[in-house]
């Protein structure tokens, strides 16, 4: 009590100092000194809730402000629609669509798709294609190779690159990754004999090609010799070729036509606009050795209307073409320069691409050299058992003689190979 009286006396004597409430702990209890009453009250202090941040403080994640991709992924989890009343309504996407989107964003990290269901793979390819994953320089090629290795012709069965030499130069490795193509149109691309894509045509991956259009590609006899070497010697390469267009290649002569005689399965051939010297002799040679007849009217197989890009990667090829066109698109600052050149009567440096229409007009003026195979109607008549047995004996004898002749001719062919042919074989 004496201690409390002294404390209160000090407070009264120094009332001009505002020290605030004073707490005293005694016998394990907390007491507060009441300045007005001059005594000590047993009260428990009212503790305020502890606030770490002020009321105006707000937290915002860095990825919401800087990383737009993270924001897009967060909104991709929902489907936003509007009701009849005009209210915004959203619903969560299915787990399958979420997983499909995640895999398509990281499609270049897939190890292999061999044995994966085709229906799911097609949806995965479409999702990656919508995100333009196959247009990226390095990752796009790696992702496309995974699909072509597993599904082959489903990714692309027909490819039309008519007058698209820029797409070939920019996406050559991607084009070489396609497998099991049945139709390939490379018309008006000016590739030449030494192009890498023409060498790729003789590979096993493109042995399934049945229709090949090489119109106006600056080919010569050397290019045909190189392209037909695997078929002539190794019986590989373009052995399943049915339709071949070599028109508008004036460097191809009678010697180059001789290399085409190794395509025994050809049904249609176009050599219009080539540099033939003796046309009548070439027509007879083609008819005798391949069985193709000269057509007096243009064939529909060479009007380039049937060859289209078909498969999963159809939109991918269009994306490549759009990217190339945007890259070569003239800039705005160059338009004034071209206008000034036209005003002063000077020619512009940027020249238009020569279309195939001019070449087609030249071939029509020079003449039509298209060939086709006539359809032979076989009449099967009923035969008696005796006659059938005699025919079987004769056929067996003919087969034996034919096999002997084939062995002789094959030995002669191997012996008659030139040095140039052996050099070509060593390159494969």
Tab-separated table of C-alpha atoms in Angstrom:
chain	number	residue	atom	x	y	z
A	1	UNK	CA	0.000	0.000	0.000
A	2	UNK	CA	2.815	2.433	0.844
A	3	UNK	CA	4.289	1.730	-2.597
A	4	UNK	CA	1.025	2.495	-4.308
A	5	UNK	CA	0.588	5.722	-2.373
A	6	UNK	CA	4.068	6.864	-3.421
A	7	UNK	CA	3.311	6.057	-7.048
A	8	UNK	CA	0.071	8.031	-6.948
A	9	UNK	CA	1.856	10.953	-5.290
A	10	UNK	CA	4.389	11.051	-8.066
A	11	UNK	CA	1.677	11.067	-10.663
A	12	UNK	CA	-0.117	13.967	-8.964
A	13	UNK	CA	3.089	15.892	-8.540
A	14	UNK	CA	4.063	15.437	-12.201
A	15	UNK	CA	0.643	15.697	-13.740
A	16	UNK	CA	1.977	17.940	-16.476
A	17	UNK	CA	3.720	14.931	-18.080
A	18	UNK	CA	1.453	12.646	-20.124
A	19	UNK	CA	3.115	9.286	-19.793
A	20	UNK	CA	0.054	7.228	-20.671
A	21	UNK	CA	-1.225	4.206	-18.775
A	22	UNK	CA	1.246	2.456	-16.530
A	23	UNK	CA	1.053	-1.307	-15.965
A	24	UNK	CA	2.423	-3.005	-12.852
A	25	UNK	CA	2.720	-6.783	-12.398
A	26	UNK	CA	2.321	-7.996	-8.771
A	27	UNK	CA	1.874	-11.547	-7.533
A	28	UNK	CA	1.481	-12.785	-11.104
A	29	UNK	CA	-1.283	-10.306	-11.933
A	30	UNK	CA	-1.196	-7.232	-14.148
A	31	UNK	CA	-2.430	-3.971	-12.605
A	32	UNK	CA	-2.958	-0.596	-14.262
A	33	UNK	CA	-2.503	2.672	-12.381
A	34	UNK	CA	-5.595	4.879	-12.708
A	35	UNK	CA	-4.524	8.493	-12.726
A	36	UNK	CA	-7.940	9.952	-11.971
A	37	UNK	CA	-8.773	7.815	-8.964
A	38	UNK	CA	-5.176	7.699	-7.751
A	39	UNK	CA	-5.216	3.995	-7.200
A	40	UNK	CA	-4.524	0.728	-8.877
A	41	UNK	CA	-7.249	-1.299	-10.604
A	42	UNK	CA	-7.129	-4.940	-11.495
A	43	UNK	CA	-8.051	-4.856	-15.156
A	44	UNK	CA	-7.042	-6.870	-18.179
A	45	UNK	CA	-5.874	-4.652	-21.000
A	46	UNK	CA	-7.929	-4.702	-24.155
A	47	UNK	CA	-5.506	-5.926	-26.796
A	48	UNK	CA	-6.120	-4.744	-30.327
A	49	UNK	CA	-5.942	-7.242	-33.206
A	50	UNK	CA	-2.468	-7.416	-34.648
A	51	UNK	CA	-2.361	-6.084	-38.273
A	52	UNK	CA	0.679	-6.912	-40.335
A	53	UNK	CA	-0.122	-4.497	-43.187
A	54	UNK	CA	-2.094	-1.311	-43.383
A	55	UNK	CA	-5.637	-1.143	-44.697
A	56	UNK	CA	-4.589	0.334	-48.028
A	57	UNK	CA	-1.970	-2.386	-48.669
A	58	UNK	CA	-2.663	-4.796	-51.581
A	59	UNK	CA	-0.770	-7.788	-52.976
A	60	UNK	CA	-0.398	-8.513	-56.701
A	61	UNK	CA	1.544	-11.446	-58.112
A	62	UNK	CA	4.334	-10.603	-60.526
A	63	UNK	CA	3.202	-13.121	-63.112
A	64	UNK	CA	-0.182	-11.382	-63.351
A	65	UNK	CA	1.507	-8.173	-64.374
A	66	UNK	CA	4.426	-9.445	-66.475
A	67	UNK	CA	3.680	-12.951	-67.711
A	68	UNK	CA	0.728	-12.795	-70.092
A	69	UNK	CA	1.060	-16.484	-70.854
A	70	UNK	CA	0.310	-17.415	-67.228
A	71	UNK	CA	-2.748	-15.195	-67.315
A	72	UNK	CA	-3.926	-16.826	-70.543
A	73	UNK	CA	-3.471	-20.293	-69.094
A	74	UNK	CA	-5.536	-19.322	-66.057
A	75	UNK	CA	-8.424	-18.073	-68.207
A	76	UNK	CA	-8.180	-21.072	-70.541
A	77	UNK	CA	-9.540	-23.255	-67.792
A	78	UNK	CA	-13.008	-21.750	-68.225
A	79	UNK	CA	-15.558	-21.403	-71.005
A	80	UNK	CA	-17.316	-18.024	-70.978
A	81	UNK	CA	-20.844	-17.743	-72.360
A	82	UNK	CA	-23.748	-15.330	-72.100
A	83	UNK	CA	-27.252	-16.184	-70.907
A	84	UNK	CA	-30.492	-14.955	-72.464
A	85	UNK	CA	-30.626	-12.133	-69.958
A	86	UNK	CA	-27.162	-10.972	-71.021
A	87	UNK	CA	-25.316	-12.124	-67.925
A	88	UNK	CA	-21.822	-13.572	-68.196
A	89	UNK	CA	-21.632	-17.229	-67.306
A	90	UNK	CA	-18.608	-19.464	-67.140
A	91	UNK	CA	-18.105	-23.194	-66.776
A	92	UNK	CA	-14.978	-25.215	-66.164
A	93	UNK	CA	-13.379	-27.137	-69.030
A	94	UNK	CA	-13.028	-30.878	-68.981
A	95	UNK	CA	-9.886	-32.506	-67.687
A	96	UNK	CA	-9.207	-33.952	-71.153
A	97	UNK	CA	-9.149	-30.514	-72.800
A	98	UNK	CA	-6.895	-29.134	-70.058
A	99	UNK	CA	-4.405	-31.991	-70.455
A	100	UNK	CA	-4.594	-31.699	-74.249
A	101	UNK	CA	-3.752	-28.009	-74.072
A	102	UNK	CA	-0.832	-28.609	-71.730
A	103	UNK	CA	0.674	-31.352	-73.929
A	104	UNK	CA	0.213	-29.260	-77.083
A	105	UNK	CA	2.086	-26.372	-75.444
A	106	UNK	CA	4.995	-28.756	-74.776
A	107	UNK	CA	4.625	-30.977	-77.856
A	108	UNK	CA	8.318	-30.700	-78.740
A	109	UNK	CA	9.246	-32.551	-75.519
A	110	UNK	CA	7.343	-35.728	-76.479
A	111	UNK	CA	9.657	-38.728	-76.783
A	112	UNK	CA	7.582	-40.848	-79.173
A	113	UNK	CA	3.998	-41.280	-80.431
A	114	UNK	CA	4.373	-44.759	-81.894
A	115	UNK	CA	1.445	-46.902	-80.772
A	116	UNK	CA	-0.581	-43.905	-79.575
A	117	UNK	CA	-4.273	-43.875	-80.701
A	118	UNK	CA	-4.829	-42.038	-83.966
A	119	UNK	CA	-8.013	-40.273	-82.810
A	120	UNK	CA	-6.276	-38.659	-79.832
A	121	UNK	CA	-3.163	-37.901	-81.890
A	122	UNK	CA	-5.233	-36.008	-84.466
A	123	UNK	CA	-6.746	-33.826	-81.740
A	124	UNK	CA	-3.307	-33.244	-80.276
A	125	UNK	CA	-1.955	-32.255	-83.692
A	126	UNK	CA	-4.856	-29.829	-84.238
A	127	UNK	CA	-4.314	-28.250	-80.810
A	128	UNK	CA	-0.593	-27.770	-81.482
A	129	UNK	CA	-1.370	-26.453	-84.956
A	130	UNK	CA	-3.799	-23.875	-83.519
A	131	UNK	CA	-0.982	-22.655	-81.249
A	132	UNK	CA	1.329	-22.497	-84.320
A	133	UNK	CA	3.855	-24.828	-82.733
A	134	UNK	CA	4.974	-26.230	-86.109
A	135	UNK	CA	6.016	-22.805	-87.423
A	136	UNK	CA	8.777	-22.401	-84.839
A	137	UNK	CA	12.293	-22.887	-86.279
A	138	UNK	CA	13.730	-25.713	-84.152
A	139	UNK	CA	10.991	-27.008	-81.889
A	140	UNK	CA	8.497	-27.119	-84.764
A	141	UNK	CA	10.665	-29.491	-86.792
A	142	UNK	CA	11.252	-31.755	-83.803
A	143	UNK	CA	7.532	-31.929	-83.008
A	144	UNK	CA	6.577	-32.569	-86.645
A	145	UNK	CA	9.042	-35.445	-86.915
A	146	UNK	CA	7.394	-37.189	-83.944
A	147	UNK	CA	4.042	-37.187	-85.759
A	148	UNK	CA	5.399	-38.204	-89.169
A	149	UNK	CA	7.388	-41.094	-87.723
A	150	UNK	CA	4.305	-42.508	-86.006
A	151	UNK	CA	1.477	-41.817	-88.479
A	152	UNK	CA	3.072	-41.310	-91.909
A	153	UNK	CA	0.409	-40.625	-94.559
A	154	UNK	CA	-2.172	-39.521	-91.997
A	155	UNK	CA	-0.145	-36.399	-91.321
A	156	UNK	CA	0.090	-35.659	-95.045
A	157	UNK	CA	-0.733	-37.873	-98.022
A	158	UNK	CA	-0.664	-35.225	-100.767
A	159	UNK	CA	1.472	-32.076	-100.942
A	160	UNK	CA	1.067	-29.261	-103.460
A	161	UNK	CA	3.986	-26.791	-103.594
A	162	UNK	CA	3.229	-25.379	-107.020
A	163	UNK	CA	5.055	-22.061	-107.510
A	164	UNK	CA	6.158	-22.011	-103.852
A	165	UNK	CA	9.934	-22.043	-104.140
A	166	UNK	CA	10.283	-19.717	-101.132
A	167	UNK	CA	8.390	-22.128	-98.906
A	168	UNK	CA	10.683	-24.939	-100.079
A	169	UNK	CA	13.814	-22.950	-99.287
A	170	UNK	CA	12.585	-21.850	-95.845
A	171	UNK	CA	10.980	-25.138	-94.726
A	172	UNK	CA	13.099	-27.705	-96.554
A	173	UNK	CA	13.820	-29.864	-93.497
A	174	UNK	CA	10.147	-29.869	-92.512
A	175	UNK	CA	9.134	-30.918	-96.030
A	176	UNK	CA	11.720	-33.705	-95.997
A	177	UNK	CA	10.235	-35.043	-92.757
A	178	UNK	CA	6.965	-36.044	-94.494
A	179	UNK	CA	6.651	-39.742	-95.230
A	180	UNK	CA	4.466	-42.002	-97.360
A	181	UNK	CA	3.335	-39.261	-99.717
A	182	UNK	CA	1.313	-40.432	-102.716
A	183	UNK	CA	1.162	-37.136	-104.638
A	184	UNK	CA	3.776	-34.376	-104.837
A	185	UNK	CA	3.470	-31.251	-106.986
A	186	UNK	CA	6.693	-29.244	-107.417
A	187	UNK	CA	5.728	-27.428	-110.596
A	188	UNK	CA	7.235	-24.031	-111.470
A	189	UNK	CA	9.764	-24.067	-108.616
A	190	UNK	CA	12.983	-23.843	-110.693
A	191	UNK	CA	14.783	-26.389	-108.490
A	192	UNK	CA	17.411	-27.587	-110.963
A	193	UNK	CA	19.375	-30.840	-111.057
A	194	UNK	CA	21.407	-30.295	-107.881
A	195	UNK	CA	18.602	-29.459	-105.460
A	196	UNK	CA	18.499	-31.373	-102.182
A	197	UNK	CA	14.780	-32.082	-102.451
A	198	UNK	CA	15.174	-33.902	-105.778
A	199	UNK	CA	17.806	-36.106	-104.187
A	200	UNK	CA	15.407	-36.799	-101.321
A	201	UNK	CA	12.834	-38.125	-103.812
A	202	UNK	CA	14.911	-41.274	-104.293
A	203	UNK	CA	14.877	-42.125	-100.582
A	204	UNK	CA	12.844	-44.963	-99.111
A	205	UNK	CA	10.580	-42.547	-97.201
A	206	UNK	CA	9.090	-41.327	-100.510
A	207	UNK	CA	8.973	-44.640	-102.369
A	208	UNK	CA	5.168	-44.531	-102.089
A	209	UNK	CA	4.809	-41.572	-104.494
A	210	UNK	CA	2.447	-42.376	-107.370
A	211	UNK	CA	2.008	-38.918	-108.875
A	212	UNK	CA	5.020	-36.631	-109.341
A	213	UNK	CA	4.728	-33.269	-111.104
A	214	UNK	CA	8.065	-31.629	-111.987
A	215	UNK	CA	6.917	-29.135	-114.568
A	216	UNK	CA	9.243	-26.181	-115.288
A	217	UNK	CA	12.037	-27.064	-112.856
A	218	UNK	CA	15.091	-26.511	-115.098
A	219	UNK	CA	15.829	-30.240	-115.242
A	220	UNK	CA	18.260	-31.827	-117.693
A	221	UNK	CA	19.395	-35.306	-118.667
A	222	UNK	CA	21.834	-35.387	-115.740
A	223	UNK	CA	19.013	-34.780	-113.261
A	224	UNK	CA	16.901	-37.577	-114.771
A	225	UNK	CA	19.846	-39.964	-114.709
A	226	UNK	CA	20.390	-39.268	-111.022
A	227	UNK	CA	16.688	-39.516	-110.196
A	228	UNK	CA	16.213	-42.858	-112.003
A	229	UNK	CA	19.465	-44.536	-110.912
A	230	UNK	CA	17.962	-46.394	-107.892
A	231	UNK	CA	15.104	-47.715	-110.053
A	232	UNK	CA	17.317	-48.751	-112.967
A	233	UNK	CA	19.935	-50.556	-110.907
A	234	UNK	CA	18.663	-51.279	-107.383
A	235	UNK	CA	14.929	-51.568	-108.135
A	236	UNK	CA	14.240	-49.004	-105.411
A	237	UNK	CA	13.139	-45.399	-105.197
A	238	UNK	CA	10.297	-44.222	-107.447
A	239	UNK	CA	9.366	-47.698	-108.605
A	240	UNK	CA	5.640	-47.186	-107.823
A	241	UNK	CA	5.329	-44.065	-109.971
A	242	UNK	CA	2.151	-43.916	-112.071
A	243	UNK	CA	1.933	-40.276	-113.247
A	244	UNK	CA	5.000	-38.215	-114.191
A	245	UNK	CA	5.028	-34.638	-115.513
A	246	UNK	CA	8.323	-33.375	-116.986
A	247	UNK	CA	6.933	-30.708	-119.278
A	248	UNK	CA	8.543	-27.286	-119.796
A	249	UNK	CA	12.082	-28.570	-119.191
A	250	UNK	CA	13.867	-27.712	-122.458
A	251	UNK	CA	17.189	-29.211	-121.334
A	252	UNK	CA	15.747	-32.754	-121.422
A	253	UNK	CA	16.723	-34.453	-124.694
A	254	UNK	CA	16.282	-37.873	-126.277
A	255	UNK	CA	18.987	-39.280	-123.991
A	256	UNK	CA	17.067	-38.281	-120.864
A	257	UNK	CA	13.884	-39.942	-122.156
A	258	UNK	CA	15.810	-43.211	-122.256
A	259	UNK	CA	16.229	-43.077	-118.479
A	260	UNK	CA	12.440	-42.875	-118.040
A	261	UNK	CA	11.953	-46.283	-119.641
A	262	UNK	CA	12.819	-47.894	-116.299
A	263	UNK	CA	9.432	-46.768	-114.877
A	264	UNK	CA	7.481	-49.835	-115.970
A	265	UNK	CA	4.352	-48.938	-113.968
A	266	UNK	CA	3.800	-45.553	-115.607
A	267	UNK	CA	0.244	-44.880	-116.774
A	268	UNK	CA	0.620	-41.212	-117.783
A	269	UNK	CA	3.640	-39.234	-118.982
A	270	UNK	CA	3.979	-35.607	-120.084
A	271	UNK	CA	7.147	-34.477	-121.884
A	272	UNK	CA	5.719	-31.438	-123.654
A	273	UNK	CA	8.077	-28.508	-124.047
A	274	UNK	CA	11.261	-30.576	-123.784
A	275	UNK	CA	14.273	-30.389	-126.103
A	276	UNK	CA	13.572	-33.513	-128.166
A	277	UNK	CA	15.260	-33.784	-131.573
A	278	UNK	CA	13.540	-36.810	-133.112
A	279	UNK	CA	9.989	-36.704	-131.744
A	280	UNK	CA	8.648	-39.581	-133.857
A	281	UNK	CA	11.418	-41.915	-132.709
A	282	UNK	CA	10.770	-41.037	-129.067
A	283	UNK	CA	7.028	-41.693	-129.456
A	284	UNK	CA	7.676	-45.139	-130.966
A	285	UNK	CA	10.254	-45.964	-128.297
A	286	UNK	CA	7.898	-45.079	-125.451
A	287	UNK	CA	5.098	-47.080	-127.024
A	288	UNK	CA	7.226	-50.154	-127.613
A	289	UNK	CA	9.066	-50.341	-124.262
A	290	UNK	CA	6.551	-48.910	-121.764
A	291	UNK	CA	3.282	-49.398	-123.636
A	292	UNK	CA	2.167	-45.757	-123.523
A	293	UNK	CA	0.172	-44.283	-126.391
A	294	UNK	CA	0.485	-40.702	-127.593
A	295	UNK	CA	-2.624	-38.709	-126.687
A	296	UNK	CA	-4.066	-36.253	-129.199
A	297	UNK	CA	-6.037	-34.343	-126.547
A	298	UNK	CA	-4.764	-32.963	-123.190
A	299	UNK	CA	-5.122	-35.403	-120.313
A	300	UNK	CA	-6.911	-34.445	-117.117
A	301	UNK	CA	-4.096	-35.930	-115.014
A	302	UNK	CA	-1.883	-32.955	-115.928
A	303	UNK	CA	-4.279	-30.047	-115.352
A	304	UNK	CA	-3.019	-29.692	-111.733
A	305	UNK	CA	-6.553	-29.603	-110.336
A	306	UNK	CA	-6.439	-32.999	-108.634
A	307	UNK	CA	-3.222	-32.343	-106.719
A	308	UNK	CA	-4.029	-30.695	-103.400
A	309	UNK	CA	-2.543	-30.628	-99.930
A	310	UNK	CA	-4.444	-33.185	-97.870
A	311	UNK	CA	-3.858	-34.460	-94.339
A	312	UNK	CA	-3.540	-33.253	-90.763
A	313	UNK	CA	-0.825	-30.758	-91.728
A	314	UNK	CA	-2.886	-28.954	-94.370
A	315	UNK	CA	-3.233	-25.829	-92.224
A	316	UNK	CA	0.422	-26.086	-91.215
A	317	UNK	CA	1.543	-25.684	-94.842
A	318	UNK	CA	-0.726	-22.642	-95.139
A	319	UNK	CA	0.851	-21.168	-92.006
A	320	UNK	CA	4.304	-21.639	-93.556
A	321	UNK	CA	3.178	-19.854	-96.705
A	322	UNK	CA	1.667	-16.953	-94.750
A	323	UNK	CA	4.840	-16.565	-92.687
A	324	UNK	CA	6.974	-16.454	-95.853
A	325	UNK	CA	4.666	-13.932	-97.519
A	326	UNK	CA	4.769	-11.679	-94.462
A	327	UNK	CA	8.573	-11.878	-94.405
A	328	UNK	CA	8.929	-10.773	-98.038
A	329	UNK	CA	6.157	-8.194	-97.802
A	330	UNK	CA	7.539	-4.766	-98.793
A	331	UNK	CA	7.886	-2.319	-95.961
A	332	UNK	CA	6.016	0.973	-95.784
A	333	UNK	CA	9.166	3.058	-96.119
A	334	UNK	CA	9.982	1.392	-99.443
A	335	UNK	CA	6.690	2.306	-101.092
A	336	UNK	CA	7.622	5.961	-101.446
A	337	UNK	CA	10.917	4.940	-103.037
A	338	UNK	CA	9.199	2.748	-105.625
A	339	UNK	CA	6.723	5.530	-106.372
A	340	UNK	CA	9.608	7.915	-106.991
A	341	UNK	CA	11.295	5.428	-109.309
A	342	UNK	CA	8.119	5.079	-111.333
A	343	UNK	CA	7.781	8.855	-111.517
A	344	UNK	CA	11.269	9.225	-112.969
A	345	UNK	CA	10.710	6.337	-115.349
A	346	UNK	CA	13.143	3.944	-113.698
A	347	UNK	CA	12.480	0.249	-113.257
A	348	UNK	CA	11.930	-1.135	-109.797
A	349	UNK	CA	14.379	-3.679	-108.397
A	350	UNK	CA	11.642	-5.890	-107.033
A	351	UNK	CA	10.507	-8.016	-109.950
A	352	UNK	CA	7.342	-10.062	-110.003
A	353	UNK	CA	7.565	-13.834	-109.885
A	354	UNK	CA	7.217	-15.427	-113.281
A	355	UNK	CA	3.984	-17.379	-113.302
A	356	UNK	CA	3.477	-20.735	-114.986
A	357	UNK	CA	0.907	-19.292	-117.354
A	358	UNK	CA	3.628	-18.029	-119.694
A	359	UNK	CA	5.272	-21.429	-119.770
A	360	UNK	CA	1.950	-23.145	-120.402
A	361	UNK	CA	1.346	-20.897	-123.397
A	362	UNK	CA	4.756	-21.842	-124.811
A	363	UNK	CA	4.057	-25.569	-124.437
A	364	UNK	CA	0.720	-25.251	-126.192
A	365	UNK	CA	2.442	-23.499	-129.097
A	366	UNK	CA	5.192	-26.131	-129.338
A	367	UNK	CA	2.835	-29.122	-129.206
A	368	UNK	CA	1.345	-31.683	-126.871
A	369	UNK	CA	3.414	-34.737	-125.939
A	370	UNK	CA	1.297	-36.544	-123.399
A	371	UNK	CA	1.095	-40.319	-123.167
A	372	UNK	CA	-1.337	-42.707	-121.505
A	373	UNK	CA	-1.762	-46.452	-121.152
A	374	UNK	CA	-4.702	-48.052	-122.869
A	375	UNK	CA	-6.985	-50.238	-120.821
A	376	UNK	CA	-7.010	-53.828	-122.048
A	377	UNK	CA	-10.254	-55.730	-121.564
A	378	UNK	CA	-9.550	-59.362	-120.726
A	379	UNK	CA	-12.269	-61.870	-121.722
A	380	UNK	CA	-12.255	-64.942	-119.487
A	381	UNK	CA	-13.880	-67.922	-121.264
A	382	UNK	CA	-14.670	-71.289	-119.640
A	383	UNK	CA	-12.163	-73.969	-120.574
A	384	UNK	CA	-12.298	-77.746	-120.326
A	385	UNK	CA	-10.091	-79.619	-117.922
A	386	UNK	CA	-7.904	-81.087	-120.655
A	387	UNK	CA	-7.393	-77.786	-122.387
A	388	UNK	CA	-6.703	-76.125	-119.060
A	389	UNK	CA	-4.098	-78.749	-118.182
A	390	UNK	CA	-2.289	-78.303	-121.481
A	391	UNK	CA	-2.295	-74.539	-121.021
A	392	UNK	CA	-0.806	-74.940	-117.558
A	393	UNK	CA	2.039	-77.050	-118.951
A	394	UNK	CA	2.746	-74.491	-121.634
A	395	UNK	CA	2.655	-71.663	-119.087
A	396	UNK	CA	5.096	-73.487	-116.819
A	397	UNK	CA	7.508	-73.953	-119.705
A	398	UNK	CA	7.186	-70.285	-120.653
A	399	UNK	CA	7.834	-69.247	-117.074
A	400	UNK	CA	10.968	-71.354	-116.860
A	401	UNK	CA	12.304	-69.913	-120.108
A	402	UNK	CA	11.420	-66.381	-118.987
A	403	UNK	CA	13.292	-66.852	-115.712
A	404	UNK	CA	16.373	-68.064	-117.567
A	405	UNK	CA	16.244	-65.061	-119.882
A	406	UNK	CA	15.846	-62.702	-116.918
A	407	UNK	CA	18.930	-64.150	-115.262
A	408	UNK	CA	20.933	-63.703	-118.457
A	409	UNK	CA	19.718	-60.166	-119.036
A	410	UNK	CA	20.360	-59.211	-115.405
A	411	UNK	CA	23.938	-60.483	-115.661
A	412	UNK	CA	24.418	-58.548	-118.862
A	413	UNK	CA	23.006	-55.396	-117.297
A	414	UNK	CA	25.348	-55.656	-114.348
A	415	UNK	CA	28.250	-56.156	-116.683
A	416	UNK	CA	27.232	-53.271	-118.972
A	417	UNK	CA	27.087	-50.607	-116.248
A	418	UNK	CA	28.990	-47.475	-117.082
A	419	UNK	CA	31.443	-45.703	-114.823
A	420	UNK	CA	28.963	-42.907	-114.213
A	421	UNK	CA	26.354	-45.401	-112.994
A	422	UNK	CA	28.823	-46.941	-110.579
A	423	UNK	CA	29.663	-43.475	-109.254
A	424	UNK	CA	25.995	-42.843	-108.650
A	425	UNK	CA	25.598	-46.166	-106.841
A	426	UNK	CA	28.466	-45.339	-104.540
A	427	UNK	CA	26.691	-42.149	-103.445
A	428	UNK	CA	23.696	-44.102	-102.062
